[in-house]
């Protein structure tokens, strides 16, 4: 009997440590129908160009990702691409994107294994779905279950950026996500201009996002 209360005390002291470690990303449900964000790479003859289009999955569980990139270098791949936390500022410098979208503390050191995508950084799209081989054009589409199109939730990416890197992680090019003009039909006020540093939150019917946000706050304390 005495030892059981001792054990409880030990567990209590260990718990905070456990929480600071990487936790599996939950599958996102309830993404609003038709919500879509596009990152269009800048036009530069010496850099890759193209688009990353991410739309709510038709069943609301995660998103549908469409990658269409051209003019890729002949060497230096496989190229990586991630969703980064910050928007690229007016300088256009990809370093202003900051770190990766990683609300559940997948670490940089952790090797993202596509067999266990829930353990990868949420923003590590090439880690979960494959990098881009050397060459001129790359087109792929897939469902990612861990991204959210619901503003205010931990895995929301619509106010963030995408960065394409060489295999050695040097940045190649980058772009901010914006809402396509007239897309979605949810009453977004702004077009796809550059000034949108904040995203107007459309009031969708579902309120499913609230609980998950609380969990993230807990985890970021002990990163
Ligand atoms: Cu990156």
CSV table of C-alpha atoms and ligand atoms in Angstrom, one decimal:
chain,number,residue,atom,x,y,z
A,1,UNK,CA,0.0,0.0,0.0
A,2,UNK,CA,2.7,2.4,0.9
A,3,UNK,CA,4.6,1.7,-2.2
A,4,UNK,CA,1.6,2.4,-4.4
A,5,UNK,CA,1.4,6.0,-3.2
A,6,UNK,CA,5.1,6.3,-3.8
A,7,UNK,CA,4.6,5.1,-7.3
A,8,UNK,CA,1.9,7.7,-7.9
A,9,UNK,CA,4.2,10.4,-6.7
A,10,UNK,CA,6.9,9.3,-9.0
A,11,UNK,CA,4.5,9.3,-11.9
A,12,UNK,CA,3.4,12.8,-11.2
A,13,UNK,CA,7.0,14.1,-11.4
A,14,UNK,CA,7.7,12.2,-14.6
A,15,UNK,CA,4.5,13.4,-16.4
A,16,UNK,CA,5.7,16.9,-17.3
A,17,UNK,CA,8.8,15.4,-19.0
A,18,UNK,CA,6.7,13.1,-21.0
A,19,UNK,CA,4.4,15.9,-22.2
A,20,UNK,CA,7.3,17.9,-23.5
A,21,UNK,CA,8.2,15.1,-26.0
A,22,UNK,CA,6.8,14.7,-29.4
A,23,UNK,CA,3.2,13.6,-29.4
A,24,UNK,CA,1.3,12.1,-32.3
A,25,UNK,CA,-0.5,14.6,-34.5
A,26,UNK,CA,-4.3,14.0,-34.4
A,27,UNK,CA,-6.2,13.4,-37.6
A,28,UNK,CA,-8.0,16.6,-38.4
A,29,UNK,CA,-11.7,16.3,-38.8
A,30,UNK,CA,-14.4,18.8,-39.7
A,31,UNK,CA,-12.4,20.9,-42.2
A,32,UNK,CA,-14.9,23.4,-43.8
A,33,UNK,CA,-16.1,22.3,-47.2
A,34,UNK,CA,-14.4,24.1,-50.1
A,35,UNK,CA,-11.8,26.0,-48.0
A,36,UNK,CA,-8.8,26.4,-50.2
A,37,UNK,CA,-5.4,28.1,-49.9
A,38,UNK,CA,-2.8,28.5,-52.7
A,39,UNK,CA,0.9,29.3,-52.5
A,40,UNK,CA,2.3,30.6,-55.8
A,41,UNK,CA,6.0,30.5,-56.1
A,42,UNK,CA,7.6,33.8,-57.4
A,43,UNK,CA,8.4,33.9,-61.1
A,44,UNK,CA,12.1,33.8,-61.5
A,45,UNK,CA,13.8,32.2,-64.5
A,46,UNK,CA,16.5,30.6,-62.4
A,47,UNK,CA,14.2,29.2,-59.7
A,48,UNK,CA,11.4,26.6,-59.6
A,49,UNK,CA,8.0,28.1,-60.2
A,50,UNK,CA,4.5,26.7,-59.7
A,51,UNK,CA,1.8,26.3,-57.1
A,52,UNK,CA,0.9,24.4,-54.0
A,53,UNK,CA,-2.9,24.2,-53.8
A,54,UNK,CA,-4.4,22.8,-50.5
A,55,UNK,CA,-8.1,22.2,-50.2
A,56,UNK,CA,-10.3,20.7,-47.5
A,57,UNK,CA,-10.7,17.0,-48.2
A,58,UNK,CA,-14.1,16.2,-49.5
A,59,UNK,CA,-15.0,14.3,-46.3
A,60,UNK,CA,-13.6,17.0,-44.1
A,61,UNK,CA,-10.8,14.8,-42.8
A,62,UNK,CA,-7.6,16.5,-43.5
A,63,UNK,CA,-6.7,18.2,-46.8
A,64,UNK,CA,-6.1,17.5,-50.5
A,65,UNK,CA,-2.7,18.7,-51.6
A,66,UNK,CA,-1.8,19.4,-55.2
A,67,UNK,CA,1.8,20.2,-56.0
A,68,UNK,CA,2.7,21.5,-59.5
A,69,UNK,CA,6.3,22.7,-59.8
A,70,UNK,CA,8.4,23.3,-62.8
A,71,UNK,CA,11.9,24.5,-63.6
A,72,UNK,CA,13.5,22.4,-60.9
A,73,UNK,CA,17.3,22.2,-60.8
A,74,UNK,CA,19.0,19.2,-62.4
A,75,UNK,CA,20.9,18.5,-59.3
A,76,UNK,CA,20.8,19.1,-55.6
A,77,UNK,CA,17.7,17.0,-54.9
A,78,UNK,CA,15.7,15.3,-53.7
A,79,UNK,CA,14.2,18.7,-53.0
A,80,UNK,CA,12.2,19.1,-49.8
A,81,UNK,CA,9.2,21.3,-49.1
A,82,UNK,CA,7.7,22.2,-45.8
A,83,UNK,CA,5.0,24.5,-44.4
A,84,UNK,CA,6.8,27.1,-42.3
A,85,UNK,CA,5.4,29.2,-39.4
A,86,UNK,CA,5.9,32.7,-40.6
A,87,UNK,CA,4.8,34.5,-43.7
A,88,UNK,CA,7.6,35.6,-46.0
A,89,UNK,CA,8.1,39.3,-45.5
A,90,UNK,CA,8.3,41.9,-48.2
A,91,UNK,CA,12.0,41.2,-48.7
A,92,UNK,CA,11.1,37.9,-50.2
A,93,UNK,CA,13.9,36.3,-48.3
A,94,UNK,CA,12.9,32.7,-47.5
A,95,UNK,CA,14.7,32.9,-44.1
A,96,UNK,CA,11.9,35.1,-42.8
A,97,UNK,CA,9.7,32.0,-42.9
A,98,UNK,CA,11.2,30.8,-39.6
A,99,UNK,CA,10.7,27.3,-38.4
A,100,UNK,CA,8.4,24.5,-39.5
A,101,UNK,CA,4.7,24.2,-38.6
A,102,UNK,CA,5.1,21.8,-35.7
A,103,UNK,CA,2.3,22.1,-33.2
A,104,UNK,CA,3.0,18.7,-31.6
A,105,UNK,CA,6.7,19.0,-31.2
A,106,UNK,CA,8.0,16.6,-33.7
A,107,UNK,CA,11.7,17.4,-33.4
A,108,UNK,CA,14.1,18.4,-36.2
A,109,UNK,CA,16.3,15.4,-35.2
A,110,UNK,CA,13.4,13.0,-35.5
A,111,UNK,CA,13.5,11.3,-38.8
A,112,UNK,CA,10.1,11.6,-40.4
A,113,UNK,CA,9.0,8.1,-41.4
A,114,UNK,CA,6.2,8.1,-43.9
A,115,UNK,CA,4.9,4.9,-42.3
A,116,UNK,CA,4.2,6.9,-39.2
A,117,UNK,CA,3.1,10.3,-40.5
A,118,UNK,CA,1.4,11.3,-37.3
A,119,UNK,CA,4.9,11.5,-35.7
A,120,UNK,CA,6.3,13.8,-38.3
A,121,UNK,CA,6.2,17.6,-38.0
A,122,UNK,CA,2.8,18.6,-39.4
A,123,UNK,CA,4.4,20.9,-41.9
A,124,UNK,CA,6.9,18.4,-43.2
A,125,UNK,CA,5.0,17.5,-46.4
A,126,UNK,CA,8.0,16.1,-48.3
A,127,UNK,CA,8.9,13.9,-45.3
A,128,UNK,CA,5.4,12.5,-45.1
A,129,UNK,CA,4.7,12.3,-48.9
A,130,UNK,CA,8.0,12.1,-50.6
A,131,UNK,CA,10.6,14.6,-51.8
A,132,UNK,CA,11.0,16.0,-55.3
A,133,UNK,CA,13.5,14.3,-57.6
A,134,UNK,CA,16.0,16.3,-59.7
A,135,UNK,CA,14.5,17.4,-63.0
A,136,UNK,CA,12.3,20.0,-64.6
A,137,UNK,CA,8.7,19.2,-63.6
A,138,UNK,CA,6.9,17.7,-60.7
A,139,UNK,CA,3.3,17.1,-60.2
A,140,UNK,CA,1.7,15.1,-57.4
A,141,UNK,CA,-1.5,15.1,-55.3
A,142,UNK,CA,-2.4,13.4,-52.1
A,143,UNK,CA,-4.4,13.5,-49.0
A,144,UNK,CA,-2.7,14.7,-45.8
A,145,UNK,CA,-4.8,14.0,-42.7
A,146,UNK,CA,-3.0,16.3,-40.4
A,147,UNK,CA,-3.5,19.8,-41.8
A,148,UNK,CA,-6.4,22.0,-41.0
A,149,UNK,CA,-8.3,24.6,-43.0
A,150,UNK,CA,-10.0,25.9,-39.9
A,151,UNK,CA,-8.4,29.1,-38.7
A,152,UNK,CA,-7.4,29.2,-35.1
A,153,UNK,CA,-6.7,25.4,-34.8
A,154,UNK,CA,-3.2,24.0,-34.2
A,155,UNK,CA,-2.6,22.6,-37.6
A,156,UNK,CA,-4.1,25.5,-39.6
A,157,UNK,CA,-1.7,26.6,-42.4
A,158,UNK,CA,-3.6,29.2,-44.3
A,159,UNK,CA,-1.7,32.1,-42.7
A,160,UNK,CA,1.7,30.5,-43.2
A,161,UNK,CA,4.2,29.9,-46.0
A,162,UNK,CA,5.8,27.1,-48.0
A,163,UNK,CA,9.5,26.7,-48.5
A,164,UNK,CA,11.2,24.5,-51.1
A,165,UNK,CA,14.7,23.4,-50.1
A,166,UNK,CA,17.7,21.6,-51.7
A,167,UNK,CA,18.3,18.2,-50.1
A,168,UNK,CA,20.8,19.9,-47.8
A,169,UNK,CA,18.0,22.2,-46.5
A,170,UNK,CA,19.3,25.3,-48.2
A,171,UNK,CA,16.2,27.3,-49.2
A,172,UNK,CA,15.5,27.5,-53.0
A,173,UNK,CA,12.3,29.4,-53.2
A,174,UNK,CA,9.2,30.2,-51.1
A,175,UNK,CA,5.7,31.6,-51.1
A,176,UNK,CA,2.9,32.6,-48.7
A,177,UNK,CA,-0.5,30.8,-48.7
A,178,UNK,CA,-3.3,33.0,-49.8
A,179,UNK,CA,-7.0,32.5,-50.5
A,180,UNK,CA,-7.8,32.3,-54.2
A,181,UNK,CA,-10.0,35.3,-55.3
A,182,UNK,CA,-13.6,34.3,-55.0
A,183,UNK,CA,-12.8,30.8,-53.8
A,184,UNK,CA,-14.5,29.0,-51.1
A,185,UNK,CA,-17.6,31.1,-51.0
A,186,UNK,CA,-17.2,31.6,-47.2
A,187,UNK,CA,-17.2,35.4,-47.4
A,188,UNK,CA,-13.5,36.1,-47.3
A,189,UNK,CA,-13.1,39.8,-47.9
A,190,UNK,CA,-9.6,40.1,-49.4
A,191,UNK,CA,-8.3,38.8,-52.7
A,192,UNK,CA,-5.0,37.1,-53.1
A,193,UNK,CA,-2.9,40.2,-52.6
A,194,UNK,CA,0.3,40.4,-50.6
A,195,UNK,CA,-1.0,42.6,-47.7
A,196,UNK,CA,-2.9,39.8,-46.0
A,197,UNK,CA,-0.7,39.2,-43.0
A,198,UNK,CA,-3.7,38.1,-41.0
A,199,UNK,CA,-6.5,35.8,-42.2
A,200,UNK,CA,-10.0,36.8,-41.8
A,201,UNK,CA,-11.7,34.0,-39.9
A,202,UNK,CA,-14.8,32.8,-41.7
A,203,UNK,CA,-17.4,31.6,-39.3
A,204,UNK,CA,-18.1,28.1,-40.3
A,205,UNK,CA,-20.7,25.9,-38.7
A,206,UNK,CA,-18.4,23.5,-36.9
A,207,UNK,CA,-16.9,24.3,-33.5
A,208,UNK,CA,-14.7,21.2,-33.5
A,209,UNK,CA,-11.4,23.0,-33.3
A,210,UNK,CA,-11.6,24.4,-29.8
A,211,UNK,CA,-10.5,21.4,-27.8
A,212,UNK,CA,-7.4,20.7,-29.8
A,213,UNK,CA,-6.2,24.2,-29.4
A,214,UNK,CA,-6.0,23.8,-25.7
A,215,UNK,CA,-3.8,20.7,-26.0
A,216,UNK,CA,-1.3,22.6,-28.1
A,217,UNK,CA,-0.9,25.4,-25.6
A,218,UNK,CA,0.0,22.9,-23.0
A,219,UNK,CA,2.7,21.4,-25.2
A,220,UNK,CA,4.4,24.5,-26.4
A,221,UNK,CA,5.2,25.6,-22.9
A,222,UNK,CA,7.8,22.9,-22.5
A,223,UNK,CA,9.3,22.8,-26.0
B,1,LIG,CU1,11.6,23.9,-44.6
